[in-house]
Amino acid sequence: MIPSPADVFRALIPPNRREPVQASAAAFAPANIALVKYWGKRDERLNLPVTSSLSVSLGKLGSDVRLCGRQGRDVVTLNGKPLPDDSSFVRRVSSYLDFCRPAAGWGFEVTARNTIPTAAGFASSASGFAALVRALDGLFGWHLDGRALSILARLGSGSASRSIFEGLVEWHAGCAADGMDSYAEPLGVEWADLRMALIVLSRAEKGIGSRAAMQRTVETSPLYAAWPATVHRDMAEMKSALQERDFTRTGAVAERNALAMHATMLAASPPVLYWQPESVRVMQKVWALRAEGVPVYFTMDAGPNVKVLYLADTEPAVREGLADWEFVKPNA
Ligand code: DP6
């Protein structure tokens, strides 16, 4: 039988830990940006990826989630606004919380606050689900380790598996049908001078979410066939570049991997194009800066915004070069 998310919860949560051990719990998780992307699932229900991926977490940019129990339906507040019950976000959170209700009729009050622009390609679902899992762990006193938290976060959103950890993080694709070998863990490489900044072009909600776009790409893009081998090669090269603190190779692999991912989407039917004219302007500016000798690279996810990768000592030149746009730096 194919395991369901409920089976995974049952396998990981201690049986005597189905009741809250405290009245409320709060947790934070950082957002993360992939340097080698996750794009495509081998199992939609468990969010099991086709390939491994590698990311950098964004320090204090992420999500705070506070949880407590209540009688009746779930009440979800995001950035100070109560969300309608029928919003897609509430439905997604509620169906996730179904796995942990101590009894029928038991609801949750979820108060979430993002310190990163929501739904603009800034991976707020990743930090949101990772923080939610950490808050659940506190509320119910599960005391799960990082691997188990990462597996549970993945059930909410694939990239949330990586937001359980700080710094450089690898999510192993795994091959087991129940996904118990598909979890993230710290890469074990510290690179204090590596910087990722967000170039904010639009805070608008994106047209098509990453989940649907990913599925459409897998199902219809003739270029998707080349993606697993591309990631395999990029992962190997990225890891060696990071271990050697080789910034030129790190940036080059990140940039080409992001562009390859977007190429698979462009070839989908109907096509998926997240770029806005401003996104292309930023990409071209990054290339121009490189041609002038400033070592800076970009990556992009399922949204119009661009993220730039550089080293601490070149920050003044990078900021100056990109002064036309809003520059958001983690831990600034
Ligand atoms: C482009 O993790 O949002 O940001 O698993 O369906 O929730 P679901 O998808 P999600 O996809 C993230 C895609 C990406 C690349 C990445 O973060 O690796």
Short mmCIF file of C-alpha atoms and ligand atoms in Angstrom, two decimals:
data_model
loop_
_atom_site.label_atom_id
_atom_site.label_comp_id
_atom_site.label_asym_id
_atom_site.label_seq_id
_atom_site.Cartn_x
_atom_site.Cartn_y
_atom_site.Cartn_z
CA MET A 1 0.00 0.00 0.00
CA ILE A 2 1.21 3.50 -0.82
CA PRO A 3 1.79 5.42 2.44
CA SER A 4 -0.23 8.58 3.08
CA PRO A 5 0.88 11.73 4.95
CA ALA A 6 -1.20 10.46 7.92
CA ASP A 7 0.88 7.25 7.96
CA VAL A 8 4.06 9.32 8.07
CA PHE A 9 2.75 11.37 11.02
CA ARG A 10 1.76 8.16 12.83
CA ALA A 11 5.20 6.67 12.25
CA LEU A 12 7.09 9.73 13.54
CA ILE A 13 5.00 11.06 16.42
CA PRO A 14 5.28 9.23 19.72
CA PRO A 15 1.89 7.54 20.46
CA ASN A 16 1.66 9.07 23.93
CA ARG A 17 2.07 12.59 22.54
CA ARG A 18 -1.33 13.28 20.99
CA GLU A 19 -2.45 15.89 23.57
CA PRO A 20 -0.94 19.36 23.98
CA VAL A 21 1.52 19.67 26.86
CA GLN A 22 1.23 23.45 26.99
CA ALA A 23 -1.45 26.06 26.26
CA SER A 24 0.38 27.63 23.34
CA ALA A 25 3.65 27.40 21.48
CA ALA A 26 5.57 29.68 19.14
CA ALA A 27 8.41 29.09 16.74
CA PHE A 28 10.41 30.78 14.01
CA ALA A 29 11.85 29.27 10.85
CA PRO A 30 13.95 31.00 8.20
CA ALA A 31 13.04 31.22 4.54
CA ASN A 32 15.47 29.53 2.19
CA ILE A 33 16.60 30.08 -1.37
CA ALA A 34 17.77 27.10 -3.40
CA LEU A 35 21.15 27.24 -5.13
CA VAL A 36 20.26 23.94 -6.81
CA LYS A 37 16.51 23.83 -7.28
CA TYR A 38 13.76 21.38 -6.38
CA TRP A 39 11.45 21.23 -9.39
CA GLY A 40 9.26 18.17 -9.86
CA LYS A 41 7.86 15.44 -7.63
CA ARG A 42 7.91 11.70 -7.79
CA ASP A 43 5.04 11.62 -5.26
CA GLU A 44 2.55 14.49 -5.07
CA ARG A 45 0.96 13.56 -1.77
CA LEU A 46 4.19 13.23 0.19
CA ASN A 47 6.02 15.98 -1.73
CA LEU A 48 8.79 13.56 -2.64
CA PRO A 49 11.15 15.23 -5.09
CA VAL A 50 12.60 13.87 -8.31
CA THR A 51 16.02 15.23 -7.33
CA SER A 52 18.00 16.39 -4.33
CA SER A 53 18.40 20.15 -3.84
CA LEU A 54 20.57 22.58 -1.91
CA SER A 55 19.70 25.89 -0.32
CA VAL A 56 20.83 28.73 1.86
CA SER A 57 18.60 29.83 4.73
CA LEU A 58 17.91 33.53 5.19
CA GLY A 59 18.68 34.15 8.84
CA LYS A 60 16.00 36.38 10.37
CA LEU A 61 13.88 36.57 7.21
CA GLY A 62 11.20 33.93 7.57
CA SER A 63 8.04 33.13 9.50
CA ASP A 64 6.93 33.34 13.11
CA VAL A 65 4.07 31.02 13.99
CA ARG A 66 2.11 30.94 17.23
CA LEU A 67 -0.30 28.09 17.91
CA CYS A 68 -2.93 27.25 20.46
CA GLY A 69 -5.89 24.92 20.64
CA ARG A 70 -9.52 26.05 20.44
CA GLN A 71 -13.01 24.57 20.23
CA GLY A 72 -14.34 24.32 16.67
CA ARG A 73 -12.87 25.38 13.35
CA ASP A 74 -9.33 26.61 12.76
CA VAL A 75 -8.71 30.34 12.80
CA VAL A 76 -5.71 31.52 10.81
CA THR A 77 -4.27 35.02 10.99
CA LEU A 78 -1.54 36.05 8.57
CA ASN A 79 0.41 39.28 9.07
CA GLY A 80 -2.27 40.63 11.40
CA LYS A 81 -5.25 39.83 9.13
CA PRO A 82 -7.70 37.00 9.88
CA LEU A 83 -8.01 34.91 6.72
CA PRO A 84 -11.35 33.70 5.32
CA ASP A 85 -12.01 30.02 6.02
CA ASP A 86 -12.31 29.25 2.33
CA SER A 87 -8.98 30.83 1.33
CA SER A 88 -6.57 28.38 -0.25
CA PHE A 89 -3.99 29.13 2.46
CA VAL A 90 -6.40 28.28 5.31
CA ARG A 91 -7.53 25.11 3.55
CA ARG A 92 -3.93 24.04 3.05
CA VAL A 93 -2.99 24.72 6.68
CA SER A 94 -6.17 23.07 8.01
CA SER A 95 -5.72 19.91 6.01
CA TYR A 96 -2.17 19.72 7.33
CA LEU A 97 -3.40 20.23 10.91
CA ASP A 98 -5.89 17.37 10.41
CA PHE A 99 -2.94 15.02 10.97
CA CYS A 100 -2.46 16.28 14.53
CA ARG A 101 -5.93 16.92 16.00
CA PRO A 102 -6.24 15.19 19.38
CA ALA A 103 -10.00 14.72 18.83
CA ALA A 104 -12.78 15.60 16.39
CA GLY A 105 -13.99 19.17 16.90
CA TRP A 106 -10.55 20.27 18.03
CA GLY A 107 -9.35 23.37 16.23
CA PHE A 108 -6.21 25.48 16.17
CA GLU A 109 -5.61 29.17 16.34
CA VAL A 110 -2.66 29.86 14.05
CA THR A 111 -1.08 33.29 14.10
CA ALA A 112 1.56 33.64 11.43
CA ARG A 113 3.74 36.59 10.61
CA ASN A 114 6.14 36.66 7.72
CA THR A 115 9.19 38.86 7.72
CA ILE A 116 9.54 38.11 4.01
CA PRO A 117 7.09 39.26 1.28
CA THR A 118 4.39 36.59 1.07
CA ALA A 119 3.62 34.79 -2.16
CA ALA A 120 5.99 36.77 -4.33
CA GLY A 121 8.39 33.92 -4.96
CA PHE A 122 10.08 34.44 -1.59
CA ALA A 123 9.40 30.95 -0.30
CA SER A 124 7.10 31.99 2.55
CA SER A 125 5.34 28.60 2.44
CA ALA A 126 8.70 27.00 3.20
CA SER A 127 9.36 29.04 6.34
CA GLY A 128 5.65 28.96 7.24
CA PHE A 129 5.35 25.18 7.29
CA ALA A 130 8.74 24.74 8.95
CA ALA A 131 7.73 27.16 11.73
CA LEU A 132 4.32 25.46 12.02
CA VAL A 133 5.97 22.06 12.51
CA ARG A 134 8.33 23.49 15.12
CA ALA A 135 5.37 25.10 16.92
CA LEU A 136 3.43 21.80 16.82
CA ASP A 137 6.49 20.04 18.22
CA GLY A 138 6.47 22.48 21.14
CA LEU A 139 2.70 22.41 21.69
CA PHE A 140 2.54 18.61 21.82
CA GLY A 141 5.98 18.06 23.37
CA TRP A 142 7.10 15.67 20.65
CA HIS A 143 10.81 16.54 20.98
CA LEU A 144 11.50 15.36 17.45
CA ASP A 145 14.98 15.57 15.96
CA GLY A 146 15.85 17.68 12.92
CA ARG A 147 15.39 14.82 10.48
CA ALA A 148 11.84 14.02 11.67
CA LEU A 149 10.92 17.74 11.72
CA SER A 150 12.24 18.06 8.17
CA ILE A 151 10.13 15.09 6.98
CA LEU A 152 6.99 16.53 8.60
CA ALA A 153 7.67 19.99 7.18
CA ARG A 154 8.07 18.43 3.70
CA LEU A 155 4.51 17.11 3.91
CA GLY A 156 3.33 20.74 4.07
CA SER A 157 5.61 22.05 1.32
CA GLY A 158 8.64 20.38 -0.22
CA SER A 159 11.02 23.29 0.27
CA ALA A 160 9.91 23.57 3.93
CA SER A 161 12.04 20.49 4.61
CA ARG A 162 15.10 22.74 4.16
CA SER A 163 13.77 25.62 6.31
CA ILE A 164 14.18 23.52 9.45
CA PHE A 165 17.89 24.36 9.35
CA GLU A 166 20.12 27.43 9.19
CA GLY A 167 22.91 28.03 6.71
CA LEU A 168 23.69 25.76 3.76
CA VAL A 169 21.26 22.85 3.66
CA GLU A 170 20.94 19.76 1.46
CA TRP A 171 17.61 17.98 0.94
CA HIS A 172 18.24 14.37 -0.01
CA ALA A 173 15.78 13.16 -2.63
CA GLY A 174 15.73 9.63 -1.18
CA CYS A 175 14.14 6.71 -2.97
CA ALA A 176 11.86 5.03 -0.38
CA ALA A 177 8.12 4.99 -1.14
CA ASP A 178 7.31 6.32 2.34
CA GLY A 179 9.88 9.14 1.99
CA MET A 180 11.63 8.37 5.26
CA ASP A 181 14.94 8.90 3.46
CA SER A 182 13.81 12.19 1.92
CA TYR A 183 14.83 14.85 4.45
CA ALA A 184 17.10 17.85 4.68
CA GLU A 185 20.17 18.33 6.83
CA PRO A 186 22.91 20.93 7.18
CA LEU A 187 25.56 20.52 4.50
CA GLY A 188 28.28 20.95 7.12
CA VAL A 189 29.91 23.85 5.28
CA GLU A 190 30.12 27.23 6.99
CA TRP A 191 30.78 30.16 4.70
CA ALA A 192 30.41 33.32 6.76
CA ASP A 193 31.12 35.72 3.87
CA LEU A 194 28.57 34.29 1.46
CA ARG A 195 25.64 36.70 1.02
CA MET A 196 22.23 36.37 -0.59
CA ALA A 197 20.07 39.46 -1.05
CA LEU A 198 16.57 39.83 -2.42
CA ILE A 199 15.83 42.33 -5.14
CA VAL A 200 12.16 43.13 -4.56
CA LEU A 201 10.39 43.93 -7.82
CA SER A 202 6.85 42.97 -6.96
CA ARG A 203 4.95 42.10 -3.81
CA ALA A 204 1.94 41.05 -5.85
CA GLU A 205 0.59 37.51 -5.56
CA LYS A 206 1.91 35.40 -8.39
CA GLY A 207 -0.39 34.10 -11.13
CA ILE A 208 0.36 30.42 -10.83
CA GLY A 209 1.74 28.84 -7.67
CA SER A 210 4.91 26.77 -7.69
CA ARG A 211 2.95 23.59 -6.93
CA ALA A 212 0.78 23.79 -10.06
CA ALA A 213 3.63 25.11 -12.21
CA MET A 214 5.88 22.27 -11.16
CA GLN A 215 3.22 19.69 -11.94
CA ARG A 216 2.49 21.22 -15.34
CA THR A 217 6.19 21.25 -16.17
CA VAL A 218 6.64 17.58 -15.27
CA GLU A 219 3.57 16.59 -17.25
CA THR A 220 3.99 18.68 -20.39
CA SER A 221 7.50 20.09 -20.82
CA PRO A 222 9.68 18.19 -23.31
CA LEU A 223 12.70 19.81 -21.62
CA TYR A 224 11.90 18.24 -18.24
CA ALA A 225 13.52 14.97 -19.38
CA ALA A 226 16.91 16.67 -19.15
CA TRP A 227 16.30 18.13 -15.66
CA PRO A 228 17.23 15.18 -13.37
CA ALA A 229 20.64 14.73 -15.02
CA THR A 230 21.20 18.50 -14.95
CA VAL A 231 20.55 18.61 -11.21
CA HIS A 232 22.70 15.55 -10.61
CA ARG A 233 25.67 17.29 -12.26
CA ASP A 234 24.93 20.67 -10.63
CA MET A 235 24.60 19.16 -7.15
CA ALA A 236 28.01 17.47 -7.42
CA GLU A 237 29.67 20.62 -8.70
CA MET A 238 27.89 22.90 -6.23
CA LYS A 239 28.97 20.78 -3.27
CA SER A 240 32.57 20.75 -4.35
CA ALA A 241 32.48 24.51 -5.05
CA LEU A 242 31.01 25.21 -1.59
CA GLN A 243 33.51 22.95 0.14
CA GLU A 244 36.35 24.82 -1.57
CA ARG A 245 34.68 28.22 -0.96
CA ASP A 246 35.04 28.79 -4.69
CA PHE A 247 32.68 31.71 -5.23
CA THR A 248 32.98 31.88 -9.02
CA ARG A 249 31.94 28.26 -9.42
CA THR A 250 29.24 28.51 -6.74
CA GLY A 251 27.66 31.50 -8.45
CA ALA A 252 27.98 30.07 -11.94
CA VAL A 253 26.32 26.78 -10.98
CA ALA A 254 23.52 28.53 -9.07
CA GLU A 255 22.79 30.83 -11.99
CA ARG A 256 22.83 28.12 -14.66
CA ASN A 257 20.69 25.81 -12.51
CA ALA A 258 18.03 28.50 -12.03
CA LEU A 259 18.00 29.32 -15.74
CA ALA A 260 17.72 25.63 -16.63
CA MET A 261 14.73 25.30 -14.28
CA HIS A 262 13.03 28.30 -15.90
CA ALA A 263 13.78 26.84 -19.35
CA THR A 264 11.83 23.68 -18.40
CA MET A 265 8.86 25.89 -17.40
CA LEU A 266 8.98 27.95 -20.59
CA ALA A 267 8.63 24.75 -22.60
CA ALA A 268 5.57 23.63 -20.61
CA SER A 269 2.12 23.77 -22.16
CA PRO A 270 0.67 26.29 -21.49
CA PRO A 271 4.02 27.95 -20.78
CA VAL A 272 4.97 29.24 -17.35
CA LEU A 273 6.87 32.54 -17.33
CA TYR A 274 7.50 34.19 -13.95
CA TRP A 275 9.79 36.88 -15.29
CA GLN A 276 8.71 40.47 -15.61
CA PRO A 277 10.56 42.99 -17.77
CA GLU A 278 12.20 44.27 -14.57
CA SER A 279 13.41 40.75 -13.71
CA VAL A 280 15.25 40.62 -17.03
CA ARG A 281 16.68 44.09 -16.44
CA VAL A 282 18.12 42.93 -13.11
CA MET A 283 19.58 39.79 -14.68
CA GLN A 284 21.20 41.84 -17.41
CA LYS A 285 22.51 44.32 -14.85
CA VAL A 286 24.08 41.43 -12.91
CA TRP A 287 25.80 40.26 -16.10
CA ALA A 288 26.97 43.81 -16.81
CA LEU A 289 28.37 44.12 -13.28
CA ARG A 290 30.25 40.84 -13.75
CA ALA A 291 31.66 42.09 -17.03
CA GLU A 292 32.94 45.13 -15.08
CA GLY A 293 34.63 42.83 -12.58
CA VAL A 294 32.07 42.71 -9.74
CA PRO A 295 31.56 39.06 -8.74
CA VAL A 296 27.77 38.78 -8.39
CA TYR A 297 25.37 36.09 -9.61
CA PHE A 298 21.60 35.68 -9.57
CA THR A 299 19.01 33.02 -8.96
CA MET A 300 15.23 33.11 -9.40
CA ASP A 301 12.33 31.04 -8.12
CA ALA A 302 8.62 30.86 -8.87
CA GLY A 303 8.07 34.61 -8.91
CA PRO A 304 9.30 37.81 -10.58
CA ASN A 305 11.87 38.75 -7.95
CA VAL A 306 15.57 38.15 -8.35
CA LYS A 307 17.99 37.03 -5.65
CA VAL A 308 21.66 37.92 -5.86
CA LEU A 309 24.64 36.05 -4.53
CA TYR A 310 27.90 37.81 -3.65
CA LEU A 311 30.65 37.95 -1.05
CA ALA A 312 30.61 40.34 1.92
CA ASP A 313 33.56 42.45 0.78
CA THR A 314 31.91 43.30 -2.56
CA GLU A 315 28.63 44.44 -1.01
CA PRO A 316 29.16 48.19 -1.62
CA ALA A 317 29.75 47.57 -5.35
CA VAL A 318 26.79 45.19 -5.59
CA ARG A 319 24.46 47.62 -3.80
CA GLU A 320 25.63 50.51 -5.92
CA GLY A 321 25.19 48.52 -9.12
CA LEU A 322 21.65 47.53 -8.16
CA ALA A 323 20.69 50.88 -6.60
CA ASP A 324 17.64 51.21 -8.90
CA TRP A 325 15.84 48.46 -6.99
CA GLU A 326 14.84 47.61 -3.39
CA PHE A 327 17.58 45.52 -1.84
CA VAL A 328 16.57 43.34 1.11
CA LYS A 329 19.39 41.72 2.99
CA PRO A 330 18.86 39.06 5.66
CA ASN A 331 20.17 40.03 9.11
CA ALA A 332 20.71 43.61 7.95
C1 DP6 B 1 11.16 27.18 -7.35
O1 DP6 B 1 8.31 23.85 -2.07
O2 DP6 B 1 6.80 25.68 -2.93
O3 DP6 B 1 11.22 27.55 -5.00
O4 DP6 B 1 6.38 21.15 -2.52
O5 DP6 B 1 4.51 21.93 -3.96
O6 DP6 B 1 4.96 23.08 -1.78
P1 DP6 B 1 5.54 22.33 -2.96
O7 DP6 B 1 6.51 23.33 -3.74
P2 DP6 B 1 7.51 24.41 -3.18
O8 DP6 B 1 8.46 24.61 -4.47
C2 DP6 B 1 9.62 25.37 -4.43
C3 DP6 B 1 10.15 25.55 -5.80
C4 DP6 B 1 11.29 26.52 -5.96
C5 DP6 B 1 12.64 25.82 -5.93
C6 DP6 B 1 13.17 25.45 -4.57
O9 DP6 B 1 12.86 26.07 -3.56
O10 DP6 B 1 14.00 24.50 -4.55
#
